[in-house]
Amino acid sequence: MDLLSMLNAFFTKFSELINTTLVYSTALIFGALGGIYSERSGIVNIGIEGLMVSGAFASAVGAYYAEEANMGIWSPWIGLLCALLFAMIFALIHAVATISFKANQVISGVVINFLAAGVTLYLVKVLFNGAGQTETLNDVFSKWEIPLLSKIPYIGYALFTAYPTTYIALILVFVTWYVLFKTPFGLRLRAVGEHPSAADTVGIKVKRVRYIAVLISGLLGGLGGATITLTTTSAFSHNTISGQGFIAMAAMIFGKWHPFGALGAAVFFGMAQALNNFMRLFDFSKDIPQEFLYMLPYVLTILVLAGAVGRAKAPSALGEPYDPGKR
């Protein structure tokens, strides 16, 4: 094989790796952005995993019944809408518990994770005659090619041939940055996360802002779960998410609660998952236990979090219930 052929093979494989990285990163981006909204307002939300589970379930069920109604290419979009609504129900439970009743935010998030896992598994068995997973979807998202840009050698396939949810996630990174740092609502949200008493003093409705932030986190978490179902697995089962919500939280923390930082961290973790598939293309991977390749993203998550602790500064009022009587 001559040098030109070797370079062509290398860049082709590398473009495939980048493209696969974006596929795995998308759900993490949604989850991390959802966590940013919630935690920037002062509400700890380790229930991102449960929100993604609920979104993955609702998207599978919604898309399935849309297929049954012969909605064709609109089916995955119906599933996406169902994911948003269903995940927001769980986010509302978390918001009521932590904001209105001042429950421990960590415990409430754990409850959301267990509740979502139990409820969705139960509903799957009820709706699909005792089966352990939903029916496999026929109509799921396909990759979109951006005209002209997708034709650029190597780069075109790597960056400009992606699922619509990937484009939505990347757009939402910029939208989130603009909302948080360039709008009055973003200023209020950050204020209630840093110093709710001072925010209340100038007329900001602390509870209202926090409710909105937690509901937005539910919407984005649901999108993250739906992305996995509607692009990768084509069905929902109890292990569809498999800790992706916790990795999204790690991306949020590693990204220092900033949209662009979370994007970079999500891409890092997404590449760790993509390497799992990429390494199988080489003969030497046969000597590596498959379990080691599967656990690579989770090991990296632990290592990154261990290194980030103490250096990532969380919002000052994160985890503290707001009591107007104490200022």
XYZ file of C-alpha atoms in Angstrom:
327
model
C 0.000 0.000 0.000
C 1.487 3.366 -1.036
C 1.656 6.436 1.207
C -1.313 8.153 -0.457
C -3.540 5.130 0.095
C -2.460 4.881 3.732
C -3.234 8.562 4.333
C -6.606 8.218 2.640
C -7.461 5.198 4.810
C -6.342 7.038 7.952
C -8.372 10.184 7.281
C -11.399 8.122 6.280
C -11.308 6.208 9.572
C -10.678 9.416 11.503
C -13.688 11.127 9.906
C -15.801 8.108 10.839
C -14.538 8.379 14.429
C -15.483 12.069 14.633
C -18.906 11.366 13.134
C -19.538 8.564 15.637
C -18.306 10.815 18.439
C -20.988 13.361 17.572
C -23.622 10.613 17.628
C -22.664 9.558 21.164
C -22.109 13.134 22.345
C -25.558 14.412 21.407
C -27.489 12.868 24.294
C -24.767 13.990 26.713
C -24.991 17.561 25.420
C -28.743 17.651 26.009
C -28.375 16.190 29.504
C -25.532 18.528 30.453
C -27.427 21.600 29.235
C -30.446 20.510 31.255
C -28.273 20.180 34.329
C -26.803 23.641 33.740
C -30.233 25.311 33.748
C -31.269 23.561 36.949
C -28.031 23.941 38.875
C -27.378 27.498 37.739
C -30.667 28.321 39.474
C -29.484 26.609 42.660
C -31.302 23.263 42.353
C -29.123 20.143 42.346
C -30.441 17.744 39.738
C -28.836 14.331 39.827
C -32.137 13.096 38.406
C -30.857 13.758 34.853
C -30.522 9.990 34.467
C -34.196 9.520 35.309
C -35.230 12.346 32.975
C -33.307 10.701 30.142
C -34.869 7.319 30.937
C -38.364 8.826 30.843
C -37.588 10.604 27.574
C -36.207 7.454 25.981
C -39.321 5.527 27.004
C -41.851 8.140 25.891
C -40.147 8.666 22.543
C -40.222 4.938 21.816
C -43.882 4.614 22.773
C -44.943 7.824 21.022
C -43.089 6.931 17.822
C -44.485 3.383 17.902
C -48.101 4.509 18.100
C -47.415 7.170 15.472
C -46.178 4.394 13.196
C -49.327 2.427 13.946
C -51.298 5.492 12.838
C -49.304 5.544 9.567
C -47.642 8.893 10.231
C -44.493 7.776 8.437
C -41.544 10.153 8.647
C -43.371 12.239 11.242
C -43.275 9.364 13.736
C -39.876 10.150 15.299
C -40.875 13.802 15.662
C -44.044 12.716 17.475
C -41.856 10.541 19.679
C -39.595 13.516 20.379
C -42.574 15.617 21.464
C -43.829 12.841 23.742
C -40.371 12.658 25.337
C -40.434 16.362 26.166
C -43.827 16.201 27.837
C -43.236 12.984 29.781
C -39.819 14.022 31.085
C -41.195 17.366 32.212
C -43.655 15.507 34.465
C -40.738 13.987 36.380
C -38.966 17.352 36.410
C -42.104 18.909 37.893
C -42.098 16.308 40.672
C -38.501 17.210 41.448
C -39.317 20.918 41.380
C -42.307 20.584 43.719
C -40.329 18.449 46.162
C -37.235 20.660 46.277
C -38.645 24.159 45.757
C -42.089 24.090 47.345
C -41.473 21.464 50.049
C -37.726 22.131 50.455
C -36.851 18.425 50.327
C -33.225 17.387 50.182
C -32.292 17.945 46.551
C -29.905 15.000 46.258
C -32.427 12.570 47.733
C -35.161 13.933 45.467
C -32.932 13.380 42.437
C -32.233 9.803 43.511
C -35.984 9.250 43.888
C -36.547 10.594 40.359
C -33.996 8.120 39.003
C -35.615 5.136 40.732
C -39.138 6.336 39.972
C -38.436 6.804 36.266
C -36.765 3.394 36.002
C -39.623 1.636 37.784
C -42.508 3.451 36.109
C -41.143 3.070 32.594
C -40.377 -0.637 33.004
C -43.864 -1.222 34.411
C -45.511 0.690 31.543
C -43.473 -1.212 28.960
C -44.790 -4.501 30.331
C -48.354 -3.166 30.411
C -48.291 -1.686 26.905
C -46.365 -4.502 25.201
C -47.896 -7.629 26.712
C -45.279 -8.307 29.361
C -42.277 -7.772 27.066
C -39.063 -6.425 28.475
C -38.741 -3.743 25.814
C -40.819 -1.785 23.333
C -41.310 -2.882 19.755
C -38.448 -2.002 17.416
C -39.207 1.186 15.521
C -39.161 1.235 11.731
C -39.185 5.011 11.314
C -36.315 6.640 13.191
C -34.150 9.635 12.390
C -31.728 9.338 9.503
C -28.653 11.483 9.021
C -29.017 14.776 7.228
C -26.382 16.090 4.866
C -25.803 19.836 4.812
C -25.660 20.857 1.134
C -22.188 21.646 -0.187
C -20.505 21.360 3.229
C -21.140 17.609 3.401
C -19.203 17.184 0.153
C -15.933 18.463 1.630
C -13.527 15.501 1.683
C -13.334 13.846 5.115
C -14.564 16.943 6.996
C -17.922 16.839 5.246
C -18.798 13.387 6.540
C -17.232 13.998 9.951
C -19.081 17.214 10.797
C -21.834 17.898 8.296
C -23.547 14.512 7.987
C -25.417 14.035 11.233
C -28.761 13.279 12.820
C -31.153 16.234 13.172
C -30.942 15.893 16.949
C -27.200 16.564 16.756
C -27.806 19.829 14.920
C -30.470 20.748 17.483
C -28.079 20.004 20.361
C -25.295 22.152 18.889
C -27.704 25.013 18.243
C -29.013 24.767 21.809
C -25.476 25.152 23.166
C -25.322 28.617 21.600
C -28.923 29.369 22.582
C -28.201 28.410 26.192
C -25.085 30.593 26.267
C -27.068 33.534 24.902
C -29.987 33.003 27.287
C -27.775 32.659 30.365
C -25.373 35.510 29.679
C -27.154 37.930 27.358
C -30.779 38.060 28.498
C -32.575 39.411 31.591
C -33.965 35.934 32.299
C -30.458 34.469 32.307
C -29.280 37.160 34.694
C -32.174 36.401 37.039
C -31.529 32.660 36.836
C -27.847 33.064 37.697
C -28.723 35.523 40.453
C -31.050 33.103 42.242
C -28.356 30.446 41.993
C -25.695 32.675 43.494
C -27.580 34.798 46.031
C -31.351 34.167 46.149
C -31.920 36.584 49.041
C -30.375 39.469 47.121
C -32.351 38.487 44.025
C -35.572 38.456 46.045
C -34.745 41.878 47.454
C -34.731 43.426 43.958
C -38.048 41.812 43.045
C -36.987 38.580 41.328
C -39.414 35.723 41.965
C -36.940 33.112 43.157
C -39.320 30.144 43.219
C -40.784 30.972 39.805
C -37.342 31.206 38.197
C -36.251 27.941 39.798
C -39.421 26.166 38.659
C -38.825 27.303 35.089
C -35.169 26.220 35.237
C -35.986 22.738 36.537
C -38.721 22.273 33.925
C -36.280 23.287 31.204
C -33.875 20.686 32.560
C -36.661 18.122 32.211
C -37.283 19.159 28.628
C -33.607 18.875 27.710
C -33.109 15.646 29.650
C -36.063 14.153 27.802
C -34.487 15.214 24.506
C -31.290 13.439 25.515
C -33.068 10.176 26.218
C -35.159 10.429 23.059
C -32.013 10.960 20.997
C -30.652 7.579 22.044
C -33.899 5.778 21.231
C -34.581 7.537 17.932
C -31.078 7.347 16.484
C -29.157 4.464 18.058
C -31.271 1.729 19.665
C -34.663 2.058 17.858
C -36.340 0.667 20.996
C -36.499 1.180 24.745
C -35.520 -1.258 27.475
C -34.335 -0.960 31.065
C -30.693 -0.589 29.963
C -31.174 1.889 27.112
C -29.655 4.807 29.029
C -27.163 2.833 31.149
C -25.692 5.718 33.107
C -25.621 8.297 30.296
C -27.382 10.751 32.594
C -24.567 10.513 35.143
C -21.971 11.002 32.407
C -23.933 14.088 31.294
C -23.711 15.384 34.871
C -19.970 14.772 34.821
C -19.763 16.767 31.577
C -21.655 19.613 33.238
C -19.298 19.668 36.228
C -16.149 19.215 34.140
C -17.419 22.028 31.906
C -17.801 24.248 34.995
C -21.532 24.807 34.477
C -20.856 26.653 31.218
C -22.542 25.622 27.922
C -19.343 25.604 25.874
C -17.416 23.849 28.610
C -20.155 21.222 28.830
C -20.038 20.822 25.038
C -16.310 20.123 25.122
C -16.677 17.664 27.991
C -19.592 15.899 26.291
C -17.551 15.502 23.109
C -14.673 14.111 25.189
C -16.924 11.487 26.795
C -18.624 10.823 23.455
C -15.257 10.072 21.883
C -14.521 7.647 24.706
C -17.651 5.732 23.714
C -16.905 6.017 19.998
C -13.437 4.542 20.564
C -15.176 1.415 21.813
C -16.517 0.799 18.298
C -13.476 2.235 16.530
C -10.976 -0.052 18.260
C -12.910 -3.141 17.198
C -11.845 -2.439 13.619
C -8.275 -3.390 14.491
C -6.995 -6.912 15.003
C -5.203 -6.105 18.269
C -8.573 -5.314 19.909
C -9.375 -9.037 19.884
C -6.871 -9.448 22.708
C -8.600 -6.802 24.828
C -11.543 -8.030 26.960
C -14.781 -6.607 25.605
C -15.840 -5.610 29.114
C -12.808 -3.311 29.337
C -13.887 -1.444 26.204
C -17.416 -1.069 27.556
C -16.260 0.319 30.882
C -13.827 2.844 29.334
C -16.297 5.800 29.267
C -17.272 5.224 32.902
C -13.674 4.935 34.077
C -12.853 8.193 32.298
C -15.884 9.802 33.965
C -14.601 8.844 37.413
C -11.077 10.043 36.642
C -12.286 13.353 35.229
C -14.579 13.992 38.188
C -11.793 13.138 40.618
C -9.601 15.711 38.910
C -12.354 18.309 38.655
C -13.345 18.230 42.324
C -12.002 21.312 44.063
C -11.329 23.189 40.838
C -14.854 23.503 39.455
C -16.728 26.197 41.363
C -20.449 25.482 41.623
C -23.089 28.218 41.995
C -22.900 29.575 45.555
C -26.470 28.688 46.557
C -26.498 25.272 44.870
C -28.369 22.749 47.014
C -29.700 25.295 49.480
C -33.525 25.590 49.734
C -34.613 29.220 49.707
C -36.488 30.441 52.770
C -37.686 34.062 52.397
C -37.769 34.361 56.176
C -33.997 33.846 56.425
C -31.899 36.574 54.815
